[in-house]
PDB file of C-alpha atoms in Angstrom:
ATOM      1  CA  MET M   1       1.551  18.652   9.904  1.00 88.00           C
ATOM      2  CA  PRO M   2       1.233  14.740   8.970  1.00 95.00           C
ATOM      3  CA  LEU M   3       1.070  13.390   5.783  1.00 98.00           C
ATOM      4  CA  LEU M   4      -1.788  11.456   6.528  1.00 98.00           C
ATOM      5  CA  LYS M   5      -4.027  11.815   9.600  1.00 98.00           C
ATOM      6  CA  LEU M   6      -6.929   9.789  10.519  1.00 98.00           C
ATOM      7  CA  SER M   7      -9.102  11.119  13.267  1.00 97.00           C
ATOM      8  CA  HIS M   8     -11.544   8.703  15.321  1.00 97.00           C
ATOM      9  CA  LEU M   9     -12.518   7.151  12.203  1.00 97.00           C
ATOM     10  CA  ARG M  10     -15.421   4.894  12.388  1.00 96.00           C
ATOM     11  CA  VAL M  11     -16.488   2.149   9.369  1.00 97.00           C
ATOM     12  CA  SER M  12     -19.115  -0.215   9.199  1.00 94.00           C
ATOM     13  CA  HIS M  13     -19.904  -2.796   6.724  1.00 88.00           C
ATOM     14  CA  GLY M  14     -23.576  -3.007   6.646  1.00 87.00           C
ATOM     15  CA  ARG M  15     -24.765  -3.306  10.134  1.00 87.00           C
ATOM     16  CA  VAL M  16     -21.547  -4.503  11.549  1.00 90.00           C
ATOM     17  CA  GLU M  17     -18.886  -2.134  12.784  1.00 93.00           C
ATOM     18  CA  ALA M  18     -15.477  -2.766  10.927  1.00 95.00           C
ATOM     19  CA  LEU M  19     -13.153  -0.078  12.370  1.00 96.00           C
ATOM     20  CA  SER M  20     -14.194   1.994  15.702  1.00 94.00           C
ATOM     21  CA  ASP M  21     -12.310   5.233  16.888  1.00 93.00           C
ATOM     22  CA  VAL M  22      -9.043   4.644  14.708  1.00 96.00           C
ATOM     23  CA  SER M  23      -6.614   7.135  14.954  1.00 97.00           C
ATOM     24  CA  LEU M  24      -3.361   7.290  13.455  1.00 97.00           C
ATOM     25  CA  VAL M  25      -0.578   9.333  11.809  1.00 98.00           C
ATOM     26  CA  VAL M  26       1.934   8.946   8.547  1.00 98.00           C
ATOM     27  CA  GLU M  27       4.611  11.457   8.380  1.00 98.00           C
ATOM     28  CA  ALA M  28       5.974  12.377   5.060  1.00 97.00           C
ATOM     29  CA  GLY M  29       9.143  10.240   4.676  1.00 96.00           C
ATOM     30  CA  GLU M  30       8.215   7.320   6.669  1.00 97.00           C
ATOM     31  CA  ILE M  31       7.207   3.445   6.131  1.00 98.00           C
ATOM     32  CA  VAL M  32       4.592   2.828   8.543  1.00 98.00           C
ATOM     33  CA  ALA M  33       3.244  -0.770   9.234  1.00 96.00           C
ATOM     34  CA  LEU M  34      -0.415  -1.377   9.888  1.00 95.00           C
ATOM     35  CA  LEU M  35      -0.440  -5.255  11.812  1.00 92.00           C
ATOM     36  CA  GLY M  36      -3.126  -7.320  13.041  1.00 88.00           C
ATOM     37  CA  ALA M  37      -4.985 -10.652  12.615  1.00 85.00           C
ATOM     38  CA  ASN M  38      -7.246 -11.292   9.790  1.00 85.00           C
ATOM     39  CA  GLY M  39     -10.529  -9.693   9.857  1.00 87.00           C
ATOM     40  CA  ALA M  40      -8.987  -6.970  12.430  1.00 90.00           C
ATOM     41  CA  GLY M  41      -9.977  -3.912   9.949  1.00 93.00           C
ATOM     42  CA  LYS M  42      -6.596  -3.419   7.670  1.00 94.00           C
ATOM     43  CA  THR M  43      -7.830  -3.480   4.647  1.00 94.00           C
ATOM     44  CA  THR M  44     -10.860  -1.564   5.785  1.00 96.00           C
ATOM     45  CA  THR M  45      -8.686   1.342   7.076  1.00 97.00           C
ATOM     46  CA  LEU M  46      -6.942   1.461   3.658  1.00 97.00           C
ATOM     47  CA  ARG M  47      -9.982   1.036   1.349  1.00 96.00           C
ATOM     48  CA  THR M  48     -11.356   4.012   3.405  1.00 97.00           C
ATOM     49  CA  ILE M  49      -8.320   6.209   3.092  1.00 98.00           C
ATOM     50  CA  SER M  50      -8.364   5.656  -0.730  1.00 96.00           C
ATOM     51  CA  GLY M  51     -12.399   6.304  -0.997  1.00 96.00           C
ATOM     52  CA  LEU M  52     -13.693   2.967  -1.714  1.00 95.00           C
ATOM     53  CA  MET M  53     -15.291   3.061   1.562  1.00 95.00           C
ATOM     54  CA  ARG M  54     -17.222   5.896   3.226  1.00 94.00           C
ATOM     55  CA  PRO M  55     -16.648   6.391   7.222  1.00 96.00           C
ATOM     56  CA  ASP M  56     -19.553   6.367   9.290  1.00 96.00           C
ATOM     57  CA  ALA M  57     -17.818   9.144  11.465  1.00 97.00           C
ATOM     58  CA  GLY M  58     -14.086  10.701  11.691  1.00 97.00           C
ATOM     59  CA  ASP M  59     -11.981  12.120   9.459  1.00 97.00           C
ATOM     60  CA  VAL M  60      -8.898  11.357   6.906  1.00 98.00           C
ATOM     61  CA  ALA M  61      -7.108  14.162   6.242  1.00 98.00           C
ATOM     62  CA  PHE M  62      -4.011  14.298   3.532  1.00 98.00           C
ATOM     63  CA  GLU M  63      -1.809  17.343   3.739  1.00 97.00           C
ATOM     64  CA  GLY M  64      -4.228  18.810   5.957  1.00 96.00           C
ATOM     65  CA  ARG M  65      -7.005  18.578   3.666  1.00 96.00           C
ATOM     66  CA  SER M  66      -9.964  16.234   4.541  1.00 97.00           C
ATOM     67  CA  LEU M  67     -10.624  13.563   1.803  1.00 97.00           C
ATOM     68  CA  VAL M  68     -14.024  12.226   3.187  1.00 96.00           C
ATOM     69  CA  GLY M  69     -16.290  12.587   0.535  1.00 94.00           C
ATOM     70  CA  LEU M  70     -13.688  12.498  -2.533  1.00 96.00           C
ATOM     71  CA  SER M  71     -14.027   9.735  -5.050  1.00 95.00           C
ATOM     72  CA  PRO M  72     -11.201   7.505  -5.353  1.00 94.00           C
ATOM     73  CA  GLU M  73      -9.667   9.008  -8.679  1.00 93.00           C
ATOM     74  CA  MET M  74      -9.930  12.883  -6.552  1.00 94.00           C
ATOM     75  CA  ILE M  75      -7.955  10.839  -4.026  1.00 96.00           C
ATOM     76  CA  VAL M  76      -5.287   9.395  -6.418  1.00 94.00           C
ATOM     77  CA  ARG M  77      -4.798  13.081  -7.936  1.00 92.00           C
ATOM     78  CA  ALA M  78      -4.398  14.193  -4.778  1.00 94.00           C
ATOM     79  CA  GLY M  79      -1.114  12.215  -4.290  1.00 95.00           C
ATOM     80  CA  ILE M  80      -2.001   8.611  -2.886  1.00 97.00           C
ATOM     81  CA  ALA M  81      -1.869   5.656  -4.694  1.00 95.00           C
ATOM     82  CA  HIS M  82      -3.439   2.532  -3.426  1.00 94.00           C
ATOM     83  CA  VAL M  83      -1.985  -1.412  -4.582  1.00 92.00           C
ATOM     84  CA  PRO M  84      -4.681  -3.536  -3.566  1.00 88.00           C
ATOM     85  CA  GLU M  85      -4.532  -7.248  -1.759  1.00 83.00           C
ATOM     86  CA  GLY M  86      -4.470  -9.640  -5.004  1.00 72.00           C
ATOM     87  CA  ARG M  87      -3.031  -6.962  -6.968  1.00 71.00           C
ATOM     88  CA  ARG M  88      -5.766  -6.229  -9.268  1.00 81.00           C
ATOM     89  CA  ILE M  89      -4.158  -6.365 -12.583  1.00 89.00           C
ATOM     90  CA  PHE M  90      -6.021  -6.570 -16.257  1.00 91.00           C
ATOM     91  CA  SER M  91      -5.209  -9.968 -17.244  1.00 90.00           C
ATOM     92  CA  GLY M  92      -6.101  -9.700 -21.056  1.00 93.00           C
ATOM     93  CA  LEU M  93      -3.010  -6.598 -21.087  1.00 95.00           C
ATOM     94  CA  THR M  94       0.561  -6.937 -21.141  1.00 96.00           C
ATOM     95  CA  ALA M  95       2.907  -6.208 -18.037  1.00 93.00           C
ATOM     96  CA  ARG M  96       3.787  -3.149 -20.011  1.00 94.00           C
ATOM     97  CA  GLU M  97       0.191  -1.883 -20.827  1.00 94.00           C
ATOM     98  CA  ASN M  98      -0.820  -2.565 -17.045  1.00 94.00           C
ATOM     99  CA  VAL M  99       2.135  -0.304 -15.887  1.00 93.00           C
ATOM    100  CA  LEU M 100       1.316   2.572 -18.403  1.00 93.00           C
ATOM    101  CA  LEU M 101      -2.288   2.379 -17.032  1.00 91.00           C
ATOM    102  CA  GLY M 102      -1.084   3.568 -13.640  1.00 90.00           C
ATOM    103  CA  ALA M 103      -0.965   7.253 -15.203  1.00 89.00           C
ATOM    104  CA  ALA M 104      -4.197   7.350 -16.423  1.00 85.00           C
ATOM    105  CA  ASN M 105      -5.024  10.329 -13.427  1.00 81.00           C
ATOM    106  CA  ARG M 106      -2.715  12.537 -15.381  1.00 83.00           C
ATOM    107  CA  PRO M 107      -4.226  13.014 -18.574  1.00 80.00           C
ATOM    108  CA  ASN M 108      -2.160  15.795 -19.781  1.00 84.00           C
ATOM    109  CA  LEU M 109       0.823  13.664 -19.638  1.00 83.00           C
ATOM    110  CA  SER M 110       2.135  13.186 -23.170  1.00 88.00           C
ATOM    111  CA  ARG M 111       2.607   9.715 -24.721  1.00 88.00           C
ATOM    112  CA  HIS M 112       6.509  10.262 -24.689  1.00 91.00           C
ATOM    113  CA  ALA M 113       6.617  11.557 -20.976  1.00 91.00           C
ATOM    114  CA  ARG M 114       3.972   8.501 -20.405  1.00 90.00           C
ATOM    115  CA  GLU M 115       6.765   6.074 -22.296  1.00 92.00           C
ATOM    116  CA  ALA M 116       9.487   7.395 -20.206  1.00 92.00           C
ATOM    117  CA  GLU M 117       8.309   7.428 -16.896  1.00 90.00           C
ATOM    118  CA  ALA M 118       7.134   3.996 -17.253  1.00 91.00           C
ATOM    119  CA  ASP M 119      11.135   3.177 -18.028  1.00 91.00           C
ATOM    120  CA  GLU M 120      11.925   4.918 -15.033  1.00 89.00           C
ATOM    121  CA  VAL M 121       9.615   3.394 -12.769  1.00 88.00           C
ATOM    122  CA  SER M 122      10.280  -0.228 -14.243  1.00 85.00           C
ATOM    123  CA  ALA M 123      13.962   0.336 -13.804  1.00 86.00           C
ATOM    124  CA  LEU M 124      13.076  -0.335 -10.051  1.00 87.00           C
ATOM    125  CA  PHE M 125      12.275  -3.900 -11.354  1.00 85.00           C
ATOM    126  CA  PRO M 126      14.790  -4.936 -13.879  1.00 84.00           C
ATOM    127  CA  GLU M 127      13.314  -8.259 -14.175  1.00 86.00           C
ATOM    128  CA  ILE M 128      10.036  -6.452 -15.574  1.00 88.00           C
ATOM    129  CA  ALA M 129      12.200  -6.283 -18.745  1.00 87.00           C
ATOM    130  CA  SER M 130      12.052  -9.683 -19.698  1.00 90.00           C
ATOM    131  CA  PHE M 131       8.098 -10.220 -19.527  1.00 94.00           C
ATOM    132  CA  ARG M 132       7.017  -6.621 -20.218  1.00 92.00           C
ATOM    133  CA  ASP M 133       5.313  -7.841 -23.526  1.00 94.00           C
ATOM    134  CA  THR M 134       3.603 -10.608 -21.760  1.00 95.00           C
ATOM    135  CA  LEU M 135      -0.157 -11.036 -21.256  1.00 95.00           C
ATOM    136  CA  ALA M 136      -0.721 -10.373 -17.313  1.00 92.00           C
ATOM    137  CA  TRP M 137      -2.483 -13.749 -16.969  1.00 92.00           C
ATOM    138  CA  LYS M 138       0.723 -15.641 -18.012  1.00 93.00           C
ATOM    139  CA  LEU M 139       2.833 -13.983 -15.211  1.00 92.00           C
ATOM    140  CA  SER M 140       3.997 -15.325 -11.991  1.00 90.00           C
ATOM    141  CA  GLY M 141       2.560 -13.975  -8.521  1.00 87.00           C
ATOM    142  CA  GLY M 142       5.849 -12.409  -8.124  1.00 87.00           C
ATOM    143  CA  GLN M 143       6.006 -10.849 -11.523  1.00 89.00           C
ATOM    144  CA  LEU M 144       2.313  -9.608 -11.126  1.00 90.00           C
ATOM    145  CA  GLN M 145       3.415  -7.934  -7.395  1.00 88.00           C
ATOM    146  CA  MET M 146       5.963  -6.150  -9.389  1.00 88.00           C
ATOM    147  CA  VAL M 147       3.731  -4.773 -12.163  1.00 92.00           C
ATOM    148  CA  ALA M 148       1.366  -3.591  -9.623  1.00 91.00           C
ATOM    149  CA  VAL M 149       3.515  -1.826  -7.539  1.00 91.00           C
ATOM    150  CA  ALA M 150       5.068  -0.117 -10.963  1.00 91.00           C
ATOM    151  CA  ARG M 151       1.357   0.978 -11.959  1.00 92.00           C
ATOM    152  CA  GLY M 152       1.051   2.449  -8.477  1.00 91.00           C
ATOM    153  CA  LEU M 153       4.328   4.554  -9.046  1.00 92.00           C
ATOM    154  CA  MET M 154       2.967   5.626 -12.064  1.00 92.00           C
ATOM    155  CA  ALA M 155       0.428   7.638 -10.073  1.00 90.00           C
ATOM    156  CA  LYS M 156       3.640   9.897  -8.980  1.00 91.00           C
ATOM    157  CA  PRO M 157       2.151   9.511  -5.415  1.00 94.00           C
ATOM    158  CA  LYS M 158       3.097  11.650  -2.329  1.00 96.00           C
ATOM    159  CA  LEU M 159       1.982   8.323  -0.017  1.00 98.00           C
ATOM    160  CA  LEU M 160       1.732   4.532  -1.306  1.00 97.00           C
ATOM    161  CA  ILE M 161      -0.578   2.390   0.506  1.00 97.00           C
ATOM    162  CA  LEU M 162       0.435  -1.351  -0.049  1.00 96.00           C
ATOM    163  CA  ASP M 163      -2.344  -3.923   1.032  1.00 94.00           C
ATOM    164  CA  GLU M 164      -0.196  -7.529   1.586  1.00 91.00           C
ATOM    165  CA  PRO M 165       2.553  -7.223  -0.839  1.00 90.00           C
ATOM    166  CA  SER M 166       3.790 -10.591  -0.220  1.00 87.00           C
ATOM    167  CA  LEU M 167       0.776 -12.668  -0.425  1.00 84.00           C
ATOM    168  CA  GLY M 168       1.238 -15.995  -1.995  1.00 81.00           C
ATOM    169  CA  LEU M 169       5.073 -15.334  -2.806  1.00 85.00           C
ATOM    170  CA  ALA M 170       8.157 -17.097  -2.621  1.00 84.00           C
ATOM    171  CA  PRO M 171      10.601 -16.245   0.185  1.00 86.00           C
ATOM    172  CA  LEU M 172      12.979 -15.225  -2.144  1.00 85.00           C
ATOM    173  CA  ILE M 173      10.406 -13.074  -3.909  1.00 85.00           C
ATOM    174  CA  ILE M 174       9.241 -11.612  -0.583  1.00 87.00           C
ATOM    175  CA  GLN M 175      12.567 -10.291   0.189  1.00 89.00           C
ATOM    176  CA  ARG M 176      12.726  -8.747  -3.323  1.00 87.00           C
ATOM    177  CA  VAL M 177       9.554  -6.638  -2.691  1.00 88.00           C
ATOM    178  CA  PHE M 178      10.683  -5.516   0.714  1.00 93.00           C
ATOM    179  CA  ASP M 179      14.159  -4.334  -1.135  1.00 92.00           C
ATOM    180  CA  ILE M 180      11.957  -2.572  -3.406  1.00 91.00           C
ATOM    181  CA  ILE M 181       9.791  -0.711  -0.867  1.00 93.00           C
ATOM    182  CA  VAL M 182      12.686   0.463   1.065  1.00 95.00           C
ATOM    183  CA  GLU M 183      13.860   1.952  -2.392  1.00 93.00           C
ATOM    184  CA  ILE M 184      10.701   3.553  -2.926  1.00 93.00           C
ATOM    185  CA  ARG M 185      11.008   5.397   0.094  1.00 95.00           C
ATOM    186  CA  ARG M 186      14.443   6.065  -0.373  1.00 94.00           C
ATOM    187  CA  ARG M 187      13.362   7.935  -3.350  1.00 92.00           C
ATOM    188  CA  GLY M 188      11.034   9.811  -1.650  1.00 94.00           C
ATOM    189  CA  THR M 189       7.664   8.096  -1.532  1.00 96.00           C
ATOM    190  CA  THR M 190       6.046   7.508   1.938  1.00 98.00           C
ATOM    191  CA  VAL M 191       4.723   4.027   2.318  1.00 98.00           C
ATOM    192  CA  LEU M 192       1.518   3.104   4.470  1.00 98.00           C
ATOM    193  CA  LEU M 193       1.683  -1.229   4.272  1.00 96.00           C
ATOM    194  CA  VAL M 194      -0.641  -3.643   5.327  1.00 95.00           C
ATOM    195  CA  GLU M 195       1.185  -7.326   5.858  1.00 89.00           C
ATOM    196  CA  GLN M 196       0.814 -10.421   7.489  1.00 84.00           C
ATOM    197  CA  ASN M 197       4.471 -10.949   7.529  1.00 86.00           C
ATOM    198  CA  ALA M 198       4.732  -8.838  10.894  1.00 87.00           C
ATOM    199  CA  ASN M 199       8.277  -9.601  11.071  1.00 87.00           C
ATOM    200  CA  MET M 200       9.099  -8.728   7.459  1.00 90.00           C
ATOM    201  CA  ALA M 201       7.305  -5.282   8.054  1.00 93.00           C
ATOM    202  CA  LEU M 202       8.547  -4.163  11.075  1.00 93.00           C
ATOM    203  CA  SER M 203      12.405  -5.060   9.864  1.00 93.00           C
ATOM    204  CA  ILE M 204      11.696  -2.175   7.274  1.00 96.00           C
ATOM    205  CA  ALA M 205       9.372   0.315   9.128  1.00 97.00           C
ATOM    206  CA  ASP M 206       9.827   3.194  11.022  1.00 97.00           C
ATOM    207  CA  ARG M 207       6.627   2.752  13.376  1.00 96.00           C
ATOM    208  CA  GLY M 208       3.584   0.738  13.340  1.00 95.00           C
ATOM    209  CA  TYR M 209       0.082   0.081  14.761  1.00 95.00           C
ATOM    210  CA  VAL M 210      -1.600  -2.519  15.969  1.00 92.00           C
ATOM    211  CA  LEU M 211      -5.257  -3.178  14.875  1.00 92.00           C
ATOM    212  CA  GLU M 212      -7.303  -5.698  16.499  1.00 90.00           C
ATOM    213  CA  THR M 213     -11.363  -5.974  15.795  1.00 90.00           C
ATOM    214  CA  GLY M 214     -11.645  -2.552  14.604  1.00 94.00           C
ATOM    215  CA  ARG M 215      -9.556  -0.977  17.426  1.00 94.00           C
ATOM    216  CA  ILE M 216      -5.851   0.340  17.409  1.00 94.00           C
ATOM    217  CA  VAL M 217      -4.620  -1.249  20.664  1.00 90.00           C
ATOM    218  CA  THR M 218      -1.206  -0.393  20.364  1.00 90.00           C
ATOM    219  CA  SER M 219       1.374   1.479  18.535  1.00 93.00           C
ATOM    220  CA  GLY M 220       5.194   2.451  18.711  1.00 93.00           C
ATOM    221  CA  CYS M 221       8.432   2.542  16.996  1.00 94.00           C
ATOM    222  CA  ALA M 222       8.951  -0.810  14.707  1.00 93.00           C
ATOM    223  CA  ALA M 223      11.887  -1.775  16.852  1.00 91.00           C
ATOM    224  CA  ALA M 224       9.700  -1.523  20.243  1.00 91.00           C
ATOM    225  CA  LEU M 225       6.759  -3.503  18.912  1.00 90.00           C
ATOM    226  CA  GLY M 226       9.337  -6.256  17.446  1.00 84.00           C
ATOM    227  CA  LYS M 227      10.474  -6.854  20.999  1.00 85.00           C
ATOM    228  CA  ASN M 228       7.316  -6.645  22.504  1.00 82.00           C
ATOM    229  CA  GLU M 229       6.569 -10.397  24.045  1.00 79.00           C
ATOM    230  CA  ALA M 230       2.493  -9.745  23.600  1.00 74.00           C
ATOM    231  CA  ILE M 231       2.685  -8.601  20.528  1.00 74.00           C
ATOM    232  CA  LYS M 232       5.265 -11.463  19.154  1.00 70.00           C
ATOM    233  CA  ALA M 233       2.758 -13.609  20.734  1.00 71.00           C
ATOM    234  CA  ALA M 234      -0.025 -12.619  19.029  1.00 68.00           C
ATOM    235  CA  TYR M 235       1.314 -11.341  15.639  1.00 64.00           C
ATOM    236  CA  LEU M 236       4.829 -12.324  15.096  1.00 58.00           C
ATOM    237  CA  GLY M 237       4.187 -15.999  15.746  1.00 53.00           C
ATOM    238  CA  GLN M 238       6.351 -16.364  18.537  1.00 48.00           C
ATOM    239  CA  ARG M 239       5.500 -17.253  22.137  1.00 40.00           C
ATOM    240  CA  ALA M 240       5.837 -15.076  24.880  1.00 37.00           C
ATOM    241  CA  ALA M 241       8.669 -15.964  27.602  1.00 34.00           C
TER     242      ALA M 241
END
């Protein structure tokens, strides 16, 4: 049984159909990349998985259980954490306070345990120690992305959904973020990744799907997609031979 399974998903923004018959699976322990041009439906797919949008048809199943109709809070409790595009960090709180907020779905966690888990999660990002007490509005884009991912991990997810984690970051910071994603998977968390930097995404993913105008047009192992000339021309910024 896949960890996550989308079956014939159809989703609309008002009268505009954003997803048409989208089906995909994510197996436990994988990094799966969801690729496509702007407006292809990638973010809509993620928002539907996390309960922020309701499908018109089809199903989203997690560990064999349908998530359709559940609130975002219930979906987080089921084991899915979503780090959205733009990070959505609370600017008036410190980096540490933002990380701690990630455990809000676990009300029975003691303050001591919450602090200990925040230390454990933050150890993935040694840089956080230097700005943990800094208000978020003062942080750089790379620092904000680290805080956002750490906050997502505080929910103890089985599946971490990342939407454009490299957006607006310098190349060295992008490499650092992708190294962290690999380490997150190594520690046992499955990852579904939407990323405009398709080359980077495929370099760490096991498998990938390509969305075009709301439909899955191709899928396969990441290495094969990276060598596909049509995919390279359309999505990796390279000309087909």
